[in-house]
Amino acid sequence: MLQQFLRKWSRGAGEGQSLLVLHVFSQQIKLLHARQVKQGWQLHSEQLVAEAKPFPQNIQSAITALPAGSKVAVVLAPELYQIIPLDKPKLPTEAELQQALPWLLKDLCPLAPEDMQLDYLDLATTAGAAAKINVVVAAKSMLAQLCGYLHQAKLEPVAILAEELLSRDLVPATGPTRLILQQQPNNELILQIIHHGQLCFSRHLRGFQQFLATPVTQLQFGLFDNLLLEVQRSMDFVEGQLKLPPVREVLLLLAHPELAALPALFHQAGFNQVKIMAQPAQWAWAAQCDFSLWWPALVAMATLMQAGELNLEAAG
């Protein structure tokens, strides 16, 4: 996301053995630090102490002790951006589309058009259906301030990523239609439909902010039934409206302390296709972290590692 914006702030390539991911929320910061050692990658994860100021001012003092010269990927929590679905405008060039989007969004987004930093992704559609896009919108002034603080700390921002778009990287590009339920502490529960590696549908489910804090023994007193209803409605929508093959996998990407017990609840209700999202087998280094809590940062870290390998190959 926002690569054009970042080119303005990047100080250029340079080899380094230290990679950082900042998973930023309006009130907290999660840090994932990867350091290359002889045996591979050594990970360190921690919650940084944020100041009692609005984001991004709250990170300024927290990042001053981070290793200078490190490449940084920033993962924005959902409260720091919007994803807005739109019919894709029929315009002849990409430049015209980018120019038109702020004005198409001005009644749907609280930001002024001149302060919108935009990116979009095409949504999968059936033959004959109107082309649709999901537009990711964040405040340009906020991102500029964030990058300024990173540079003051002698860090190099190389990627800014929207949290809820990262789950696509955890599933194969082929296979059945998949429904993903994802939630981080103190955030809304998000339901997504993925087909052939493309995001087809994404919804923030209201009324589930306490889901992760609710013990499994108490989930069945209404909250879990409401979730089952949302899942079934979405599965019906996949076939009836999106005209996609039926959902064959429901993957749980939930930071629930009793995550291992959740699939059995779904199975008892007849949703036998539910299972826990597995960590990619090739990410042996990621086993050093709790995957359910750190998966957004781990996906971003994998992106940084891959970019570093490509740079080394090009230099060689």
C-alpha positions as a printed NumPy array, in Angstrom:
array([[  0.   ,   0.   ,   0.   ],
       [  1.06 ,   3.595,  -0.627],
       [  4.35 ,   2.819,  -2.395],
       [  4.237,   6.044,  -4.402],
       [  3.942,   7.997,  -1.159],
       [  6.896,   6.141,   0.341],
       [  9.257,   6.851,  -2.561],
       [  9.297,  10.456,  -1.392],
       [ 10.499,   9.376,   2.04 ],
       [ 12.826,   6.466,   1.229],
       [ 16.53 ,   7.1  ,   1.688],
       [ 17.407,   4.398,  -0.829],
       [ 18.53 ,   0.812,  -0.571],
       [ 21.256,  -0.363,   1.736],
       [ 22.212,  -3.634,   3.263],
       [ 21.259,  -4.189,   6.881],
       [ 20.88 ,  -7.064,   9.276],
       [ 18.067,  -5.518,  11.305],
       [ 14.415,  -5.465,  10.182],
       [ 11.565,  -3.876,  12.114],
       [  7.784,  -4.057,  11.904],
       [  5.669,  -1.549,  13.794],
       [  2.045,  -2.662,  14.144],
       [  0.437,   0.613,  15.145],
       [ -2.936,   1.224,  16.762],
       [ -4.447,   4.497,  17.926],
       [ -3.473,   3.675,  21.543],
       [ -0.691,   1.069,  21.338],
       [  2.359,  -0.054,  19.366],
       [  3.556,  -3.621,  18.779],
       [  7.157,  -4.094,  17.713],
       [  8.588,  -7.105,  15.893],
       [ 12.376,  -7.01 ,  15.469],
       [ 14.236,  -9.548,  13.318],
       [ 18.016,  -9.777,  13.569],
       [ 20.   , -11.976,  11.238],
       [ 22.285, -14.455,  12.988],
       [ 24.288, -17.448,  11.76 ],
       [ 21.354, -19.796,  12.393],
       [ 18.86 , -17.634,  10.491],
       [ 16.577, -14.974,  11.945],
       [ 16.208, -14.192,  15.632],
       [ 12.916, -12.516,  16.526],
       [ 12.077, -10.227,  19.407],
       [  8.519,  -9.033,  20.025],
       [  7.282,  -6.521,  22.54 ],
       [  4.619,  -3.956,  23.256],
       [  6.102,  -0.457,  23.222],
       [  4.889,   2.164,  25.649],
       [  2.989,   4.8  ,  23.717],
       [  2.532,   8.339,  24.962],
       [ -0.919,   9.61 ,  25.875],
       [ -1.132,  11.528,  22.605],
       [ -3.005,  10.913,  19.346],
       [ -1.328,   8.798,  16.663],
       [  1.277,   9.281,  15.276],
       [  2.623,  11.703,  17.924],
       [  2.361,   8.887,  20.483],
       [  5.137,   6.85 ,  18.846],
       [  7.802,   9.57 ,  18.711],
       [  9.581,   8.777,  21.98 ],
       [  8.942,   5.009,  21.763],
       [ 10.973,   4.571,  18.573],
       [ 14.044,   6.594,  19.527],
       [ 15.87 ,   3.545,  20.971],
       [ 15.315,   1.315,  17.929],
       [ 18.397,   0.289,  15.911],
       [ 19.403,   3.135,  13.6  ],
       [ 19.511,   2.268,   9.925],
       [ 16.885,  -0.472,  10.193],
       [ 14.338,  -0.951,   7.43 ],
       [ 10.805,  -0.617,   8.788],
       [  7.411,  -1.844,   7.664],
       [  4.416,  -0.21 ,   9.312],
       [  1.142,  -2.097,   9.686],
       [ -1.84 ,   0.185,  10.244],
       [ -4.613,  -1.144,  12.456],
       [ -8.128,  -0.806,  10.988],
       [ -8.99 ,   2.307,  13.015],
       [ -6.255,   4.234,  11.154],
       [ -7.66 ,   3.815,   7.639],
       [-10.876,   3.065,   5.778],
       [-11.645,   0.474,   3.131],
       [-14.48 ,   1.645,   0.907],
       [-16.052,  -0.504,  -1.859],
       [-16.867,   1.27 ,  -5.118],
       [-17.944,   0.514,  -8.65 ],
       [-14.756,   0.991, -10.655],
       [-14.966,   4.186, -12.748],
       [-14.657,   3.639, -16.477],
       [-11.719,   5.908, -17.203],
       [ -9.113,   5.44 , -19.936],
       [ -5.946,   5.732, -17.82 ],
       [ -4.713,   4.827, -14.354],
       [ -3.712,   8.452, -13.729],
       [ -7.268,   9.657, -14.404],
       [ -8.65 ,   7.002, -12.073],
       [ -6.324,   8.081,  -9.256],
       [ -7.315,  11.708,  -9.783],
       [-11.036,  10.882,  -9.741],
       [-11.088,   8.696,  -6.635],
       [-10.799,  11.451,  -3.973],
       [-13.828,  13.229,  -5.392],
       [-15.824,  10.018,  -5.649],
       [-15.057,   9.362,  -1.977],
       [-15.621,  12.85 ,  -0.568],
       [-19.118,  11.981,   0.716],
       [-18.038,   8.566,   2.01 ],
       [-14.864,   9.534,   3.86 ],
       [-14.399,  12.227,   6.558],
       [-11.031,  13.301,   5.111],
       [-10.7  ,  16.262,   2.768],
       [ -9.92 ,  15.098,  -0.795],
       [ -6.508,  16.796,  -0.7  ],
       [ -5.601,  14.845,   2.479],
       [ -6.539,  11.425,   1.094],
       [ -3.721,   8.976,   0.412],
       [ -5.299,   6.271,  -1.728],
       [ -4.635,   2.81 ,  -2.943],
       [ -7.097,   0.318,  -4.382],
       [ -7.437,  -3.306,  -5.31 ],
       [ -9.707,  -4.871,  -7.885],
       [-12.336,  -7.246,  -6.537],
       [-13.121, -10.535,  -8.206],
       [-16.347, -10.352, -10.205],
       [-18.342, -12.752, -12.322],
       [-18.613, -12.46 , -16.1  ],
       [-20.837,  -9.579, -17.126],
       [-20.884,  -7.943, -13.697],
       [-19.724,  -4.355, -13.158],
       [-16.067,  -4.056, -12.107],
       [-15.654,  -3.232,  -8.427],
       [-12.751,  -2.036,  -6.309],
       [-11.894,  -1.673,  -2.64 ],
       [-10.267,   1.697,  -1.982],
       [ -7.901,   1.997,   0.984],
       [ -7.862,   5.54 ,   2.372],
       [ -5.589,   7.029,   5.026],
       [ -4.75 ,  10.596,   5.979],
       [ -1.788,  11.863,   3.957],
       [ -0.854,  14.309,   6.727],
       [ -0.799,  11.478,   9.296],
       [  1.445,   9.306,   7.106],
       [  3.817,  12.193,   6.385],
       [  4.156,  12.876,  10.107],
       [  4.726,   9.177,  10.786],
       [  7.487,   8.943,   8.168],
       [  9.041,  12.136,   9.517],
       [  9.296,  10.622,  13.014],
       [ 10.827,   7.446,  11.597],
       [ 13.478,   9.412,   9.76 ],
       [ 14.239,  11.487,  12.857],
       [ 14.962,   8.149,  14.578],
       [ 17.246,   7.226,  11.619],
       [ 14.893,   4.449,  10.492],
       [ 13.966,   3.723,   6.877],
       [ 10.25 ,   3.183,   6.123],
       [  9.879,   0.853,   3.153],
       [  6.251,  -0.334,   3.414],
       [  2.957,   0.867,   4.873],
       [  0.356,  -1.886,   4.979],
       [ -3.325,  -2.148,   5.895],
       [ -3.763,  -4.924,   8.466],
       [ -6.882,  -6.549,   7.097],
       [ -5.421,  -6.966,   3.6  ],
       [ -2.533,  -9.098,   4.861],
       [ -4.5  , -12.289,   5.528],
       [ -4.531, -13.031,   1.773],
       [ -0.82 , -13.793,   2.028],
       [ -1.523, -16.678,   4.399],
       [ -3.587, -18.794,   2.   ],
       [ -2.628, -20.401,  -1.33 ],
       [ -3.564, -18.582,  -4.53 ],
       [ -5.457, -21.689,  -5.658],
       [ -7.992, -23.924,  -3.984],
       [-11.541, -23.518,  -2.694],
       [-13.421, -20.389,  -1.756],
       [-12.351, -19.473,   1.774],
       [-14.006, -17.448,   4.522],
       [-11.614, -15.875,   7.033],
       [-12.589, -14.575,  10.471],
       [ -9.891, -12.297,  11.848],
       [ -9.689, -10.187,  14.981],
       [ -7.007,  -8.568,  17.104],
       [ -7.599,  -7.461,  20.733],
       [ -9.823,  -4.386,  21.145],
       [-10.7  ,  -4.332,  17.437],
       [-13.746,  -5.313,  15.431],
       [-14.162,  -8.787,  14.038],
       [-13.592,  -8.84 ,  10.276],
       [-15.091, -11.389,   7.88 ],
       [-13.471, -11.869,   4.469],
       [-14.072, -14.008,   1.406],
       [-10.986, -15.081,  -0.567],
       [-11.182, -16.849,  -3.928],
       [ -8.125, -17.738,  -6.017],
       [ -5.977, -15.396,  -3.958],
       [ -8.286, -12.411,  -4.48 ],
       [-10.294, -10.599,  -1.858],
       [-13.922, -10.754,  -2.99 ],
       [-15.741,  -9.439,   0.061],
       [-14.847,  -7.862,   3.418],
       [-17.08 ,  -6.812,   6.305],
       [-16.516,  -5.419,   9.784],
       [-18.971,  -7.228,  12.056],
       [-20.503,  -4.946,  14.658],
       [-21.161,  -6.121,  18.196],
       [-18.23 ,  -8.541,  18.538],
       [-15.549,  -6.38 ,  20.18 ],
       [-15.818,  -8.475,  23.361],
       [-15.529, -11.768,  21.492],
       [-11.847, -12.301,  22.292],
       [-12.389, -11.494,  25.974],
       [-15.308, -13.913,  26.34 ],
       [-14.461, -17.402,  27.684],
       [-15.518, -20.312,  25.476],
       [-17.938, -21.488,  28.166],
       [-19.83 , -18.182,  27.88 ],
       [-19.695, -17.7  ,  24.116],
       [-22.775, -19.835,  23.535],
       [-24.988, -17.443,  25.522],
       [-25.95 , -15.468,  22.414],
       [-22.672, -14.064,  21.063],
       [-21.603, -17.242,  19.279],
       [-25.056, -17.771,  17.775],
       [-24.898, -14.24 ,  16.354],
       [-21.538, -15.053,  14.785],
       [-22.882, -18.26 ,  13.243],
       [-25.71 , -16.235,  11.704],
       [-23.224, -13.769,  10.164],
       [-21.108, -16.6  ,   8.779],
       [-24.123, -18.345,   7.242],
       [-25.404, -15.11 ,   5.698],
       [-22.011, -14.474,   4.145],
       [-21.791, -18.015,   2.786],
       [-25.218, -17.577,   1.191],
       [-24.092, -14.225,  -0.246],
       [-21.053, -15.885,  -1.838],
       [-23.223, -18.235,  -3.885],
       [-26.341, -16.108,  -4.373],
       [-24.851, -12.675,  -5.119],
       [-21.17 , -13.119,  -5.899],
       [-21.897, -16.279,  -7.952],
       [-18.747, -17.94 ,  -6.598],
       [-18.285, -21.598,  -5.695],
       [-19.465, -22.405,  -2.17 ],
       [-17.2  , -21.789,   0.809],
       [-15.251, -24.972,   1.577],
       [-12.93 , -23.621,   4.277],
       [-13.606, -21.287,   7.196],
       [-10.306, -20.168,   8.714],
       [ -9.985, -18.676,  12.195],
       [ -7.382, -15.945,  12.568],
       [ -8.475, -14.877,  16.038],
       [ -6.317, -13.812,  18.985],
       [ -8.598, -15.678,  21.405],
       [ -6.824, -17.197,  24.438],
       [ -8.848, -20.408,  23.925],
       [ -8.476, -20.51 ,  20.151],
       [ -7.847, -24.27 ,  20.094],
       [-11.342, -24.884,  21.507],
       [-13.233, -22.731,  18.98 ],
       [-13.359, -25.114,  15.97 ],
       [-15.233, -27.693,  18.077],
       [-17.97 , -25.12 ,  18.796],
       [-18.434, -24.518,  15.087],
       [-18.427, -28.259,  14.37 ],
       [-21.153, -28.831,  16.956],
       [-23.291, -26.279,  15.078],
       [-22.741, -28.084,  11.766],
       [-19.932, -25.9  ,  10.391],
       [-17.483, -28.728,   9.822],
       [-15.305, -26.748,   7.404],
       [-13.939, -24.544,  10.235],
       [-10.295, -24.796,  11.282],
       [ -7.555, -22.609,  12.699],
       [ -5.443, -20.691,  10.194],
       [ -2.047, -22.377,  10.122],
       [  1.28 , -20.598,  10.018],
       [  2.842, -21.06 ,   6.546],
       [  5.129, -24.097,   6.632],
       [  8.042, -22.172,   5.09 ],
       [  8.039, -19.634,   7.924],
       [  9.968, -21.709,  10.461],
       [ 11.438, -18.481,  11.865],
       [  7.912, -17.269,  12.771],
       [  7.447, -20.04 ,  15.356],
       [  9.224, -17.766,  17.842],
       [  6.005, -15.708,  18.181],
       [  2.378, -16.391,  19.079],
       [  0.974, -16.562,  15.552],
       [ -2.6  , -15.548,  16.471],
       [ -1.402, -12.326,  18.12 ],
       [  1.441, -11.432,  15.795],
       [  0.349, -12.627,  12.344],
       [ -0.028,  -9.105,  10.815],
       [  3.515,  -8.211,  11.867],
       [  4.797, -11.616,  10.725],
       [  3.296, -11.169,   7.243],
       [  4.894,  -7.726,   7.021],
       [  8.208,  -9.168,   8.23 ],
       [  8.087, -11.876,   5.562],
       [  7.621,  -9.093,   2.991],
       [ 10.72 ,  -7.29 ,   4.306],
       [ 12.766, -10.484,   4.292],
       [ 11.73 , -11.293,   0.725],
       [ 12.567,  -7.757,  -0.436],
       [ 15.992,  -8.095,   1.157],
       [ 16.65 , -11.368,  -0.626],
       [ 15.654,  -9.812,  -3.961],
       [ 17.968,  -6.862,  -3.367],
       [ 20.864,  -9.211,  -2.589],
       [ 20.208, -11.201,  -5.756],
       [ 20.138,  -8.011,  -7.83 ],
       [ 23.374,  -6.795,  -6.253],
       [ 25.007, -10.16 ,  -6.944]])
